[in-house]
Short mmCIF file of N, CA and C in Angstrom, two decimals:
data_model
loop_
_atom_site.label_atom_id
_atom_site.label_comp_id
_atom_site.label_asym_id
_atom_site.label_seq_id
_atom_site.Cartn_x
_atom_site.Cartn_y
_atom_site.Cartn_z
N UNK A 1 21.47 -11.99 -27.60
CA UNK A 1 21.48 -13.44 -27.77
C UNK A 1 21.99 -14.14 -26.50
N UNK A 2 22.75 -13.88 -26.01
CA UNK A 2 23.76 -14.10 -24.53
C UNK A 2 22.26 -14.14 -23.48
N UNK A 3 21.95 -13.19 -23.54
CA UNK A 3 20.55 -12.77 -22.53
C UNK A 3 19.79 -13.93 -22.53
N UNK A 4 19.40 -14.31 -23.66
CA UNK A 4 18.19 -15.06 -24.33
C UNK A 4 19.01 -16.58 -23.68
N UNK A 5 19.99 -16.94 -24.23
CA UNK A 5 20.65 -18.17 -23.52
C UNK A 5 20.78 -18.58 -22.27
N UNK A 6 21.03 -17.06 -21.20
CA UNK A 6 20.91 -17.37 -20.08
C UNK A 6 19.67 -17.14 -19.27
N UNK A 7 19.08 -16.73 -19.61
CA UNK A 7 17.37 -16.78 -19.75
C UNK A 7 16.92 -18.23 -19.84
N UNK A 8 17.12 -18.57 -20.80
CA UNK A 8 16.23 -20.14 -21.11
C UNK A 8 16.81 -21.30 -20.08
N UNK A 9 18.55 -20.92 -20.01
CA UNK A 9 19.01 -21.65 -19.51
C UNK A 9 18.21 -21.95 -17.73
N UNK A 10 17.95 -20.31 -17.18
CA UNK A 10 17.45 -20.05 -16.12
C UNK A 10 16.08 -21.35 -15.35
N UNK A 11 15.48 -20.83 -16.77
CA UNK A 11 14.14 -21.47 -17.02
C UNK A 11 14.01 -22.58 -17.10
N UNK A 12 14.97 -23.49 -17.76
CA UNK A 12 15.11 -24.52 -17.77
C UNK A 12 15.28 -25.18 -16.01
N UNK A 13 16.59 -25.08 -15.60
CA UNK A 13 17.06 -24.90 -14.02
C UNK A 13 16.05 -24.94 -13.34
N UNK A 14 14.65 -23.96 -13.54
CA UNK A 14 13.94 -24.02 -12.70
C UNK A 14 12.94 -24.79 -12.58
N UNK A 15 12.72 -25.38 -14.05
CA UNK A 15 11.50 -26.05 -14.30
C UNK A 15 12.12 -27.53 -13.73
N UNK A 16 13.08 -27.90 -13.68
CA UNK A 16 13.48 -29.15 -12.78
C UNK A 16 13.81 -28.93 -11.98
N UNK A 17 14.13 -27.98 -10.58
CA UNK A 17 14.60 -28.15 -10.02
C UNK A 17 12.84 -28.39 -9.19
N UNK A 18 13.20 -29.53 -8.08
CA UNK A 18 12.50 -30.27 -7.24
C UNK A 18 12.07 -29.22 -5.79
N UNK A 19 10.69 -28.49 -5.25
CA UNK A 19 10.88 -28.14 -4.22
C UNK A 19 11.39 -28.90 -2.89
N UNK A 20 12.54 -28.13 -2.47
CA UNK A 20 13.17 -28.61 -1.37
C UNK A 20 12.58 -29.05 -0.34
N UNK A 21 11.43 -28.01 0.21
CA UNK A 21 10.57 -28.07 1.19
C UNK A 21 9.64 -28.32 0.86
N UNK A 22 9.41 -28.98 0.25
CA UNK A 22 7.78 -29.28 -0.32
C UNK A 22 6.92 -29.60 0.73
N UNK A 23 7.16 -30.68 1.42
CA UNK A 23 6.68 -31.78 2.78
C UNK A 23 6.08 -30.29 3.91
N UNK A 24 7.18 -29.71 4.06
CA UNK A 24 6.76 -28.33 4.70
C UNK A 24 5.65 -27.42 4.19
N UNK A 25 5.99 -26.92 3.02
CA UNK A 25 4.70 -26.48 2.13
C UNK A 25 3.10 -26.67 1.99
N UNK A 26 3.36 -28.04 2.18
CA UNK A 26 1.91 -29.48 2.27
C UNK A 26 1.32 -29.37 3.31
N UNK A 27 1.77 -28.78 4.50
CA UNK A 27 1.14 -28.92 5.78
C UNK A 27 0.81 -27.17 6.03
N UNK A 28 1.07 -27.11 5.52
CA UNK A 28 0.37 -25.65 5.10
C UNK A 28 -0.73 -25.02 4.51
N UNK A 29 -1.43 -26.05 4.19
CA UNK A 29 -2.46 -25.86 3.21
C UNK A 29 -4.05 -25.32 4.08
N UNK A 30 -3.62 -25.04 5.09
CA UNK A 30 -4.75 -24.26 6.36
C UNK A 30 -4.67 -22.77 6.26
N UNK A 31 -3.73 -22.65 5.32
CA UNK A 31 -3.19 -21.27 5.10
C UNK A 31 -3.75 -20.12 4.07
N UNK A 32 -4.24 -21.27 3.63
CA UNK A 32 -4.52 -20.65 1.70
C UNK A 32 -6.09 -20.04 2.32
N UNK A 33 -6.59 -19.04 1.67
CA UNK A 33 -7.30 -17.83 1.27
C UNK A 33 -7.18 -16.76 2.33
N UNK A 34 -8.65 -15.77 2.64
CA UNK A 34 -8.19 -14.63 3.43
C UNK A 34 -8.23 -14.62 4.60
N UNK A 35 -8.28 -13.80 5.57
CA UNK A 35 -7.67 -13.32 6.84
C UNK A 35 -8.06 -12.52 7.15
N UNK A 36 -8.33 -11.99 8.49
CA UNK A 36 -8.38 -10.50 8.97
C UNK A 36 -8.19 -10.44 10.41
N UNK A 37 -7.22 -9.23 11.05
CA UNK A 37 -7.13 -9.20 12.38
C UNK A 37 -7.66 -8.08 12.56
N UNK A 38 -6.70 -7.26 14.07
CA UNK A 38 -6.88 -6.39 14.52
C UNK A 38 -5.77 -6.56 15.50
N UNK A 39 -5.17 -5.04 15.02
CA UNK A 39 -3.84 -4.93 15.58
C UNK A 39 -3.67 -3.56 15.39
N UNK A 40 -2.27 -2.89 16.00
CA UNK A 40 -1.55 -1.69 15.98
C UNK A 40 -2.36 -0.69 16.03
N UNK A 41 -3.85 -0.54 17.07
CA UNK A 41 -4.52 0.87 16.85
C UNK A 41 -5.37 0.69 15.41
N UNK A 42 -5.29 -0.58 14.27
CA UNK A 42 -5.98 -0.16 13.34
C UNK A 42 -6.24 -1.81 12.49
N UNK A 43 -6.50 -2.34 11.19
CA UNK A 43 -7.19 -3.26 11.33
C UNK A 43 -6.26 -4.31 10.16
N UNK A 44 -5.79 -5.21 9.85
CA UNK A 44 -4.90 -5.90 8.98
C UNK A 44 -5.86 -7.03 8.51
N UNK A 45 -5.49 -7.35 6.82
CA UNK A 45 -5.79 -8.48 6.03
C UNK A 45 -4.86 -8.93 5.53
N UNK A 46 -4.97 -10.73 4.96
CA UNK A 46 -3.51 -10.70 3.98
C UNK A 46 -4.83 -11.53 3.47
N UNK A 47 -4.40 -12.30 2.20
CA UNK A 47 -5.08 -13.35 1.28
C UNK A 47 -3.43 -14.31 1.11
N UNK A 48 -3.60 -15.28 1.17
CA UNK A 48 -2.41 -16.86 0.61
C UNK A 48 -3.03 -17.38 -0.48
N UNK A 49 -2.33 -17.90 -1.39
CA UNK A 49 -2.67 -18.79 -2.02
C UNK A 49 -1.55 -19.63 -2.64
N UNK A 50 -1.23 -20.85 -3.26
CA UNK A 50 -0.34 -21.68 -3.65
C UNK A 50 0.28 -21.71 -5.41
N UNK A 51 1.19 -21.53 -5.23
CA UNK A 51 1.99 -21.27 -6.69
C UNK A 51 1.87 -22.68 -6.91
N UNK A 52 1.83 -22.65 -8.55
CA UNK A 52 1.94 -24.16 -9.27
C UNK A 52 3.32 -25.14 -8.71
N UNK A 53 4.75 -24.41 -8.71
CA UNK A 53 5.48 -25.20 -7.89
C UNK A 53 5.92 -25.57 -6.64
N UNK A 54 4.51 -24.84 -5.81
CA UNK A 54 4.05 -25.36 -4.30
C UNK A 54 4.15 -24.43 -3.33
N UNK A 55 4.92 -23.30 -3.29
CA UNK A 55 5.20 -21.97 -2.61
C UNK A 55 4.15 -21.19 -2.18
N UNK A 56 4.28 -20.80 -0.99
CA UNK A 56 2.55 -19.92 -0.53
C UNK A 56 2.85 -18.51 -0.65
N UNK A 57 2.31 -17.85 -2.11
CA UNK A 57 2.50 -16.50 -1.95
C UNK A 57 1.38 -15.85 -1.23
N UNK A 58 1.44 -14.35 -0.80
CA UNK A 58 0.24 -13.71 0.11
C UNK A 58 0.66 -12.22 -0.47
N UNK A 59 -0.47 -10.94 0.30
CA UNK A 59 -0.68 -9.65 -0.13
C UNK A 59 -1.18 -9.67 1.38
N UNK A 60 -0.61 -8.65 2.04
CA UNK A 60 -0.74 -8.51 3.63
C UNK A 60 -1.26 -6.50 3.12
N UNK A 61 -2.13 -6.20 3.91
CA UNK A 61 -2.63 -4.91 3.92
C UNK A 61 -3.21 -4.12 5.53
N UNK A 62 -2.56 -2.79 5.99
CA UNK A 62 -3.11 -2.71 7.04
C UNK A 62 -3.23 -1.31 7.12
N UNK A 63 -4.35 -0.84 7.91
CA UNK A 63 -5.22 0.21 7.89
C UNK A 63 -5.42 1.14 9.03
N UNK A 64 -5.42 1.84 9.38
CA UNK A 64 -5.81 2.75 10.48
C UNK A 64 -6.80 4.17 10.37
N UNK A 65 -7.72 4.14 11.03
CA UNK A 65 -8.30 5.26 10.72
C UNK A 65 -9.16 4.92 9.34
N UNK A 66 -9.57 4.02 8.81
CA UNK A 66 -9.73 4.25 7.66
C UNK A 66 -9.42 4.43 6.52
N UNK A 67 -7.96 4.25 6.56
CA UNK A 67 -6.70 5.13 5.65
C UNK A 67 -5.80 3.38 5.78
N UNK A 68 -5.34 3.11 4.41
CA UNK A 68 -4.42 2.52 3.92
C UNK A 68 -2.85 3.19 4.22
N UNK A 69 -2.05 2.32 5.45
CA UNK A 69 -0.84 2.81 5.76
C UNK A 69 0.31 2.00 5.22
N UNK A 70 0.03 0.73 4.99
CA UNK A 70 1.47 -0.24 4.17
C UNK A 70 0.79 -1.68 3.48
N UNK A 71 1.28 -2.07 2.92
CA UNK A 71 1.17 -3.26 2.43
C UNK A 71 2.66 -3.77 2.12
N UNK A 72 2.32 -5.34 2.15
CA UNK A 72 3.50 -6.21 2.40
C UNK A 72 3.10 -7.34 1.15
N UNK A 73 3.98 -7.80 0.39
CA UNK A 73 4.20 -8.49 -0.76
C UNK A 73 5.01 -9.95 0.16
N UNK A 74 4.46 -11.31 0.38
CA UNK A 74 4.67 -12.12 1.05
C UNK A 74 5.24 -13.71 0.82
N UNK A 75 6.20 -14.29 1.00
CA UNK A 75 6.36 -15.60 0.51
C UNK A 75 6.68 -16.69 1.46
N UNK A 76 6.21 -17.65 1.81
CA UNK A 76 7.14 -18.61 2.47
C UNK A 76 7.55 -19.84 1.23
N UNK A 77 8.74 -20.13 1.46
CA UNK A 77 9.20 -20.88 0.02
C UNK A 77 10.79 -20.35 0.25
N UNK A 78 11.57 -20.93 -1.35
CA UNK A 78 12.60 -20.93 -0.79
C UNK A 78 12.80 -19.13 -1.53
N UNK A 79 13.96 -18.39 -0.73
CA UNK A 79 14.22 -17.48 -1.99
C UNK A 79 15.06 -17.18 -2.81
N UNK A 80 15.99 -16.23 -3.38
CA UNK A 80 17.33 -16.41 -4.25
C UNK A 80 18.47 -16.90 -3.85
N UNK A 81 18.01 -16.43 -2.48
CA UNK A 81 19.56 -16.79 -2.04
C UNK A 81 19.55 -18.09 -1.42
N UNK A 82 18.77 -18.94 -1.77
CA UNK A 82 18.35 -20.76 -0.95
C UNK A 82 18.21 -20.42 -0.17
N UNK A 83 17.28 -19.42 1.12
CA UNK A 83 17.10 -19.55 2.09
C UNK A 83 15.42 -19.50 2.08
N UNK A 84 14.97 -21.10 3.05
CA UNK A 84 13.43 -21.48 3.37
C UNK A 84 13.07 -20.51 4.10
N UNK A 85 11.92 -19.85 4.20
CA UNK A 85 11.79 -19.06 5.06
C UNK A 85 10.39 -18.43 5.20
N UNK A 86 9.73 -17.33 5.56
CA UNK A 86 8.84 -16.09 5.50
C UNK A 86 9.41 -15.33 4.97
N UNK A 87 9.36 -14.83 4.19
CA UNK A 87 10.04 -13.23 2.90
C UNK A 87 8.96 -12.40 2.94
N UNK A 88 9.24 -11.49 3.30
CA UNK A 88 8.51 -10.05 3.07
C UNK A 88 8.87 -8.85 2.51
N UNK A 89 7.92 -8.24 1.84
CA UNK A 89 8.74 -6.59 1.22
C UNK A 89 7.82 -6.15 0.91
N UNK A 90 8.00 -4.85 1.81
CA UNK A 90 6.79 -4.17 2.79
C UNK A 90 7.23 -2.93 1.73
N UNK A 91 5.73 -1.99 1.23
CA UNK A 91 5.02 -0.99 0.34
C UNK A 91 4.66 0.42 1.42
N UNK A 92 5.02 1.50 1.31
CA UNK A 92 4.25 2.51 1.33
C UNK A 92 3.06 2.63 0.85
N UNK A 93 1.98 3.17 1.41
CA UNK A 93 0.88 3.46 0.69
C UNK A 93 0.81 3.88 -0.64
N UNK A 94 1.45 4.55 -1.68
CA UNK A 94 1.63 5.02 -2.68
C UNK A 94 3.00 4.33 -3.32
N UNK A 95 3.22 2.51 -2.95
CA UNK A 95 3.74 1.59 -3.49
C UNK A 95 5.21 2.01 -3.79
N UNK A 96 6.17 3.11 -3.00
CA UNK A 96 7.43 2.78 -2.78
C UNK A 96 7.74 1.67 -1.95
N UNK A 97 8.93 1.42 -1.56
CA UNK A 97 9.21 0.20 -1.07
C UNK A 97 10.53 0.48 -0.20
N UNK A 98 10.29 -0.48 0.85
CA UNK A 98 10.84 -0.12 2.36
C UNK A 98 12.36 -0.63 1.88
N UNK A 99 12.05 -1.96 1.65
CA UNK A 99 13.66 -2.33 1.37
C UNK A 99 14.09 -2.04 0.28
N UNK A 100 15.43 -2.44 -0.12
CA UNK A 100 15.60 -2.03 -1.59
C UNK A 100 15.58 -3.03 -2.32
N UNK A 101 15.58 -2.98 -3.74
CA UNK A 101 14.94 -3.78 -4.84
C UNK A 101 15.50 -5.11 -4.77
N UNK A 102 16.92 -5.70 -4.21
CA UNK A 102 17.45 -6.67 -3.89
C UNK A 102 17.61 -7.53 -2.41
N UNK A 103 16.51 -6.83 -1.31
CA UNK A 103 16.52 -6.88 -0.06
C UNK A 103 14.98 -7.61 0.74
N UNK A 104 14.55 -8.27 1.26
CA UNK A 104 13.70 -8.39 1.59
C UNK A 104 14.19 -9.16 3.68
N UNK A 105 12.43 -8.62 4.27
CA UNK A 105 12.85 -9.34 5.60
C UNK A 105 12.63 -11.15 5.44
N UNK A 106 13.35 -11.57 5.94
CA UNK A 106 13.60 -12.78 6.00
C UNK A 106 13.05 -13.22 7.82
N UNK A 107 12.21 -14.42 7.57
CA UNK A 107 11.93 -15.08 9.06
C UNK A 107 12.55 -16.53 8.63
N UNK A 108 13.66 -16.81 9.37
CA UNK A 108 14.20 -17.82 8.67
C UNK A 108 13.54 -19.11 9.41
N UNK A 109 13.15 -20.39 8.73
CA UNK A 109 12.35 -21.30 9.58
C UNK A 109 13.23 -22.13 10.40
N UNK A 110 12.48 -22.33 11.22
CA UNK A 110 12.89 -23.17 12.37
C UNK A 110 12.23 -24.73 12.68
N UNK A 111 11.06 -24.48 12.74
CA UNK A 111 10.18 -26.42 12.93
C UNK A 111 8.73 -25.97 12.77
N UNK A 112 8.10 -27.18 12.48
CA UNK A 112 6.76 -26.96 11.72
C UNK A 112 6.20 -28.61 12.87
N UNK A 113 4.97 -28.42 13.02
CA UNK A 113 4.07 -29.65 13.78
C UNK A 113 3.04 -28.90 12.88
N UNK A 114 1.99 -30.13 13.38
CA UNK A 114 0.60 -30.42 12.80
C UNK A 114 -0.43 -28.96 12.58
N UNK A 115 0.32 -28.11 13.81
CA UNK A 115 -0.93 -26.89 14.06
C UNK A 115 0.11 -25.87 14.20
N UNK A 116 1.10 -25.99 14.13
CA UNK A 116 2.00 -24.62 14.20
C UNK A 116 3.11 -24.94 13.35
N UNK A 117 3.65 -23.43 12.56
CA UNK A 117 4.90 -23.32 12.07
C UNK A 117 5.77 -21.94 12.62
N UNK A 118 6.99 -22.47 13.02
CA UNK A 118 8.16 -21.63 13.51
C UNK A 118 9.21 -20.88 12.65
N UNK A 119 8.97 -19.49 12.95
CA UNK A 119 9.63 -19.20 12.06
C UNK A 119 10.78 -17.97 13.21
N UNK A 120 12.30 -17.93 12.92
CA UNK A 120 12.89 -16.87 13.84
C UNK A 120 12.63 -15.16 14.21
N UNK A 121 11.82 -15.10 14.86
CA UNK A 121 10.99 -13.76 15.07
C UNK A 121 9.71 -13.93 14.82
N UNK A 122 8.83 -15.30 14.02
CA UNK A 122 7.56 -15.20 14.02
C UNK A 122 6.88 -16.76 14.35
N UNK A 123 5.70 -16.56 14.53
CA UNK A 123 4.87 -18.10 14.71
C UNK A 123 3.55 -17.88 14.58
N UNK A 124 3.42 -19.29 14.14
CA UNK A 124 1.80 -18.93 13.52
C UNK A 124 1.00 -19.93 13.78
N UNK A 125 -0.25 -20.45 14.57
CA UNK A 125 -0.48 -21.72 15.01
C UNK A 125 -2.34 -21.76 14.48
N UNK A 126 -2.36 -22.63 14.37
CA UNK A 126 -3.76 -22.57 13.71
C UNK A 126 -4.51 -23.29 14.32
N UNK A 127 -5.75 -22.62 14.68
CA UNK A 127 -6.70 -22.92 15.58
C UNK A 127 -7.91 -23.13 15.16
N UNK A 128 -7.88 -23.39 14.29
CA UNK A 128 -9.09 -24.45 13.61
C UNK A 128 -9.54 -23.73 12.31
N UNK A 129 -10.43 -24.23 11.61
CA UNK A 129 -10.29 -23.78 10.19
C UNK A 129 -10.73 -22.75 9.89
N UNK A 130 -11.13 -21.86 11.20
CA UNK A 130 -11.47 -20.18 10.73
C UNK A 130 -10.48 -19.19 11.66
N UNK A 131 -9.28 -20.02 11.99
CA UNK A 131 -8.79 -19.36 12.91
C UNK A 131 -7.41 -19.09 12.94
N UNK A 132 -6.38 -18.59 12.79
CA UNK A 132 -5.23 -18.49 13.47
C UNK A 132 -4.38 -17.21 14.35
N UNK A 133 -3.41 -17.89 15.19
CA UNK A 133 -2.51 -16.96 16.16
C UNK A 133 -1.10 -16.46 15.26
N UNK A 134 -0.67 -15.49 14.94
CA UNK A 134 0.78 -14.92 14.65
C UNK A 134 1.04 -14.61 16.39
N UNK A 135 2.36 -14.22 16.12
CA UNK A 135 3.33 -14.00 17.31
C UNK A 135 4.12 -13.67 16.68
N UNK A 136 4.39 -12.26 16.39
CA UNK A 136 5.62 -11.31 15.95
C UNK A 136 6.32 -10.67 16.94
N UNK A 137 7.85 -11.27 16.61
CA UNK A 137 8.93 -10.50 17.46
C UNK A 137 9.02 -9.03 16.99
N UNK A 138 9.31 -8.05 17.52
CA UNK A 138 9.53 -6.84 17.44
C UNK A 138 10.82 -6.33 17.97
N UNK A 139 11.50 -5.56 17.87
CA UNK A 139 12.74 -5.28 18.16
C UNK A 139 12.16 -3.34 18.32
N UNK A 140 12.57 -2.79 20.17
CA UNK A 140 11.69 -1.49 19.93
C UNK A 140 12.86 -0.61 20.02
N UNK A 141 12.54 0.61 19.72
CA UNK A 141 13.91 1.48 19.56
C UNK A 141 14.34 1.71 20.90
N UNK A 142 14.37 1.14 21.87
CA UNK A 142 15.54 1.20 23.03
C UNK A 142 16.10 -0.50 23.35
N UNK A 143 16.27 -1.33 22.00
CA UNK A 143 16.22 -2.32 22.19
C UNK A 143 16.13 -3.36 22.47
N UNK A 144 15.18 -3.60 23.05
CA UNK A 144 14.36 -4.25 23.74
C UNK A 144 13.24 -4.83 22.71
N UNK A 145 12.89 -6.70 23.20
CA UNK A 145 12.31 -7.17 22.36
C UNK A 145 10.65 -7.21 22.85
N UNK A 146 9.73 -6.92 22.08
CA UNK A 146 8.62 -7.23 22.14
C UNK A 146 7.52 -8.07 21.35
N UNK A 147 6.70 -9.14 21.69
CA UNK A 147 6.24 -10.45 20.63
C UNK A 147 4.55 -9.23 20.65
N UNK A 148 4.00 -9.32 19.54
CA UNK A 148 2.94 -8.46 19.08
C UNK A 148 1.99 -10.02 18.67
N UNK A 149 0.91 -9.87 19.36
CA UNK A 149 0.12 -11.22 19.07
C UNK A 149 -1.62 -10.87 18.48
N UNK A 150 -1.77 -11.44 17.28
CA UNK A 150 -2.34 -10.89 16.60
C UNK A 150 -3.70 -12.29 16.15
N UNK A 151 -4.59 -12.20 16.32
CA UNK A 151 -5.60 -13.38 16.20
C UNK A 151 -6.31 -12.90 15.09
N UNK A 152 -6.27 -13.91 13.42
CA UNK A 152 -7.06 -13.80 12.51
C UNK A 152 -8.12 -14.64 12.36
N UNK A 153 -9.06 -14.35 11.65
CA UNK A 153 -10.22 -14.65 11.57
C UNK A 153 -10.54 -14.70 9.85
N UNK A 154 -11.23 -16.10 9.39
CA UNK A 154 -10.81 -16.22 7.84
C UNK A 154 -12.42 -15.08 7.42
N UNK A 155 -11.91 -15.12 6.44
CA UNK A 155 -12.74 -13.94 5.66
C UNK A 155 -13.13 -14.96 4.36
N UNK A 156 -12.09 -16.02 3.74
CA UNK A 156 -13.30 -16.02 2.47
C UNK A 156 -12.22 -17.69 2.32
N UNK A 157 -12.53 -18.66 2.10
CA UNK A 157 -11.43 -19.52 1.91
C UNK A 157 -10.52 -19.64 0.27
#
């Protein structure tokens, strides 16, 4: 019964609470359907699309050889812990999971204009309506930083 109370109560909380970033969210809307690059030796897709209370969830998938090597479960929106951001939580091929069940990578945002959004370690600028640039920071094991730049191409809107 306790469960059930703080459950509804949850639900309740959420169904009013107002997106923070909404305004941010809105200018995002160049974002929504699929994707495809070419990167790391092998070939990447994600698909976006918009949750009813305005949040852009995605399914990021990437390939080499022919062979399915990770997939990434994707959000920009806010997450548990109130932080706006890029959230990711990245899958083994056979759907274990990199982080643990309470952990995800965080790109925490930084500034958004008309054709680009900033995020700390990533950026994403959009180059017209079949087009966009990522720019991923990388951190390599002799620590040292490297930006991985990756040009998609829409696949289906």
């Amino acid at each position: 019964m306790t469960y059930a109370i703080l459950a509804l109560a949850l639900m309740v909380q959420s169904a009013e609470a107002e997106p923070v970033d909404a305004g941010i969210l809105e200018q995002l809307a160049w974002m929504e359907g699929c994707w495809r690059a070419d990167g790391f030796a092998g070939e990447m897709s994600e698909c976006w699309m918009r949750t009813q209370s305005g949040e852009l969830v995605g399914a990021f998938q990437y390939s080499a050889q022919g062979t399915l090597q990770f997939t990434e479960m994707l959000m920009i929106g806010t997450n548990a812990e109130g932080e706006f951001g890029y959230h990711v939580k990245h899958f083994n091929r056979d759907f274990t999971g990199w982080e643990s069940q309470n952990e995800q990578v965080t790109f925490d945002y930084r500034q958004i204009s008309e054709t680009r959004i900033e995020f700390r370690g990533l950026v994403l600028e959009f180059d017209g309506p079949h087009a966009f640039t990522a720019r991923l920071d990388m951190r390599q094991r002799d620590g040292s930083l490297t930006t991985e730049v990756f040009e998609f191409s829409r696949i289906s809107p």
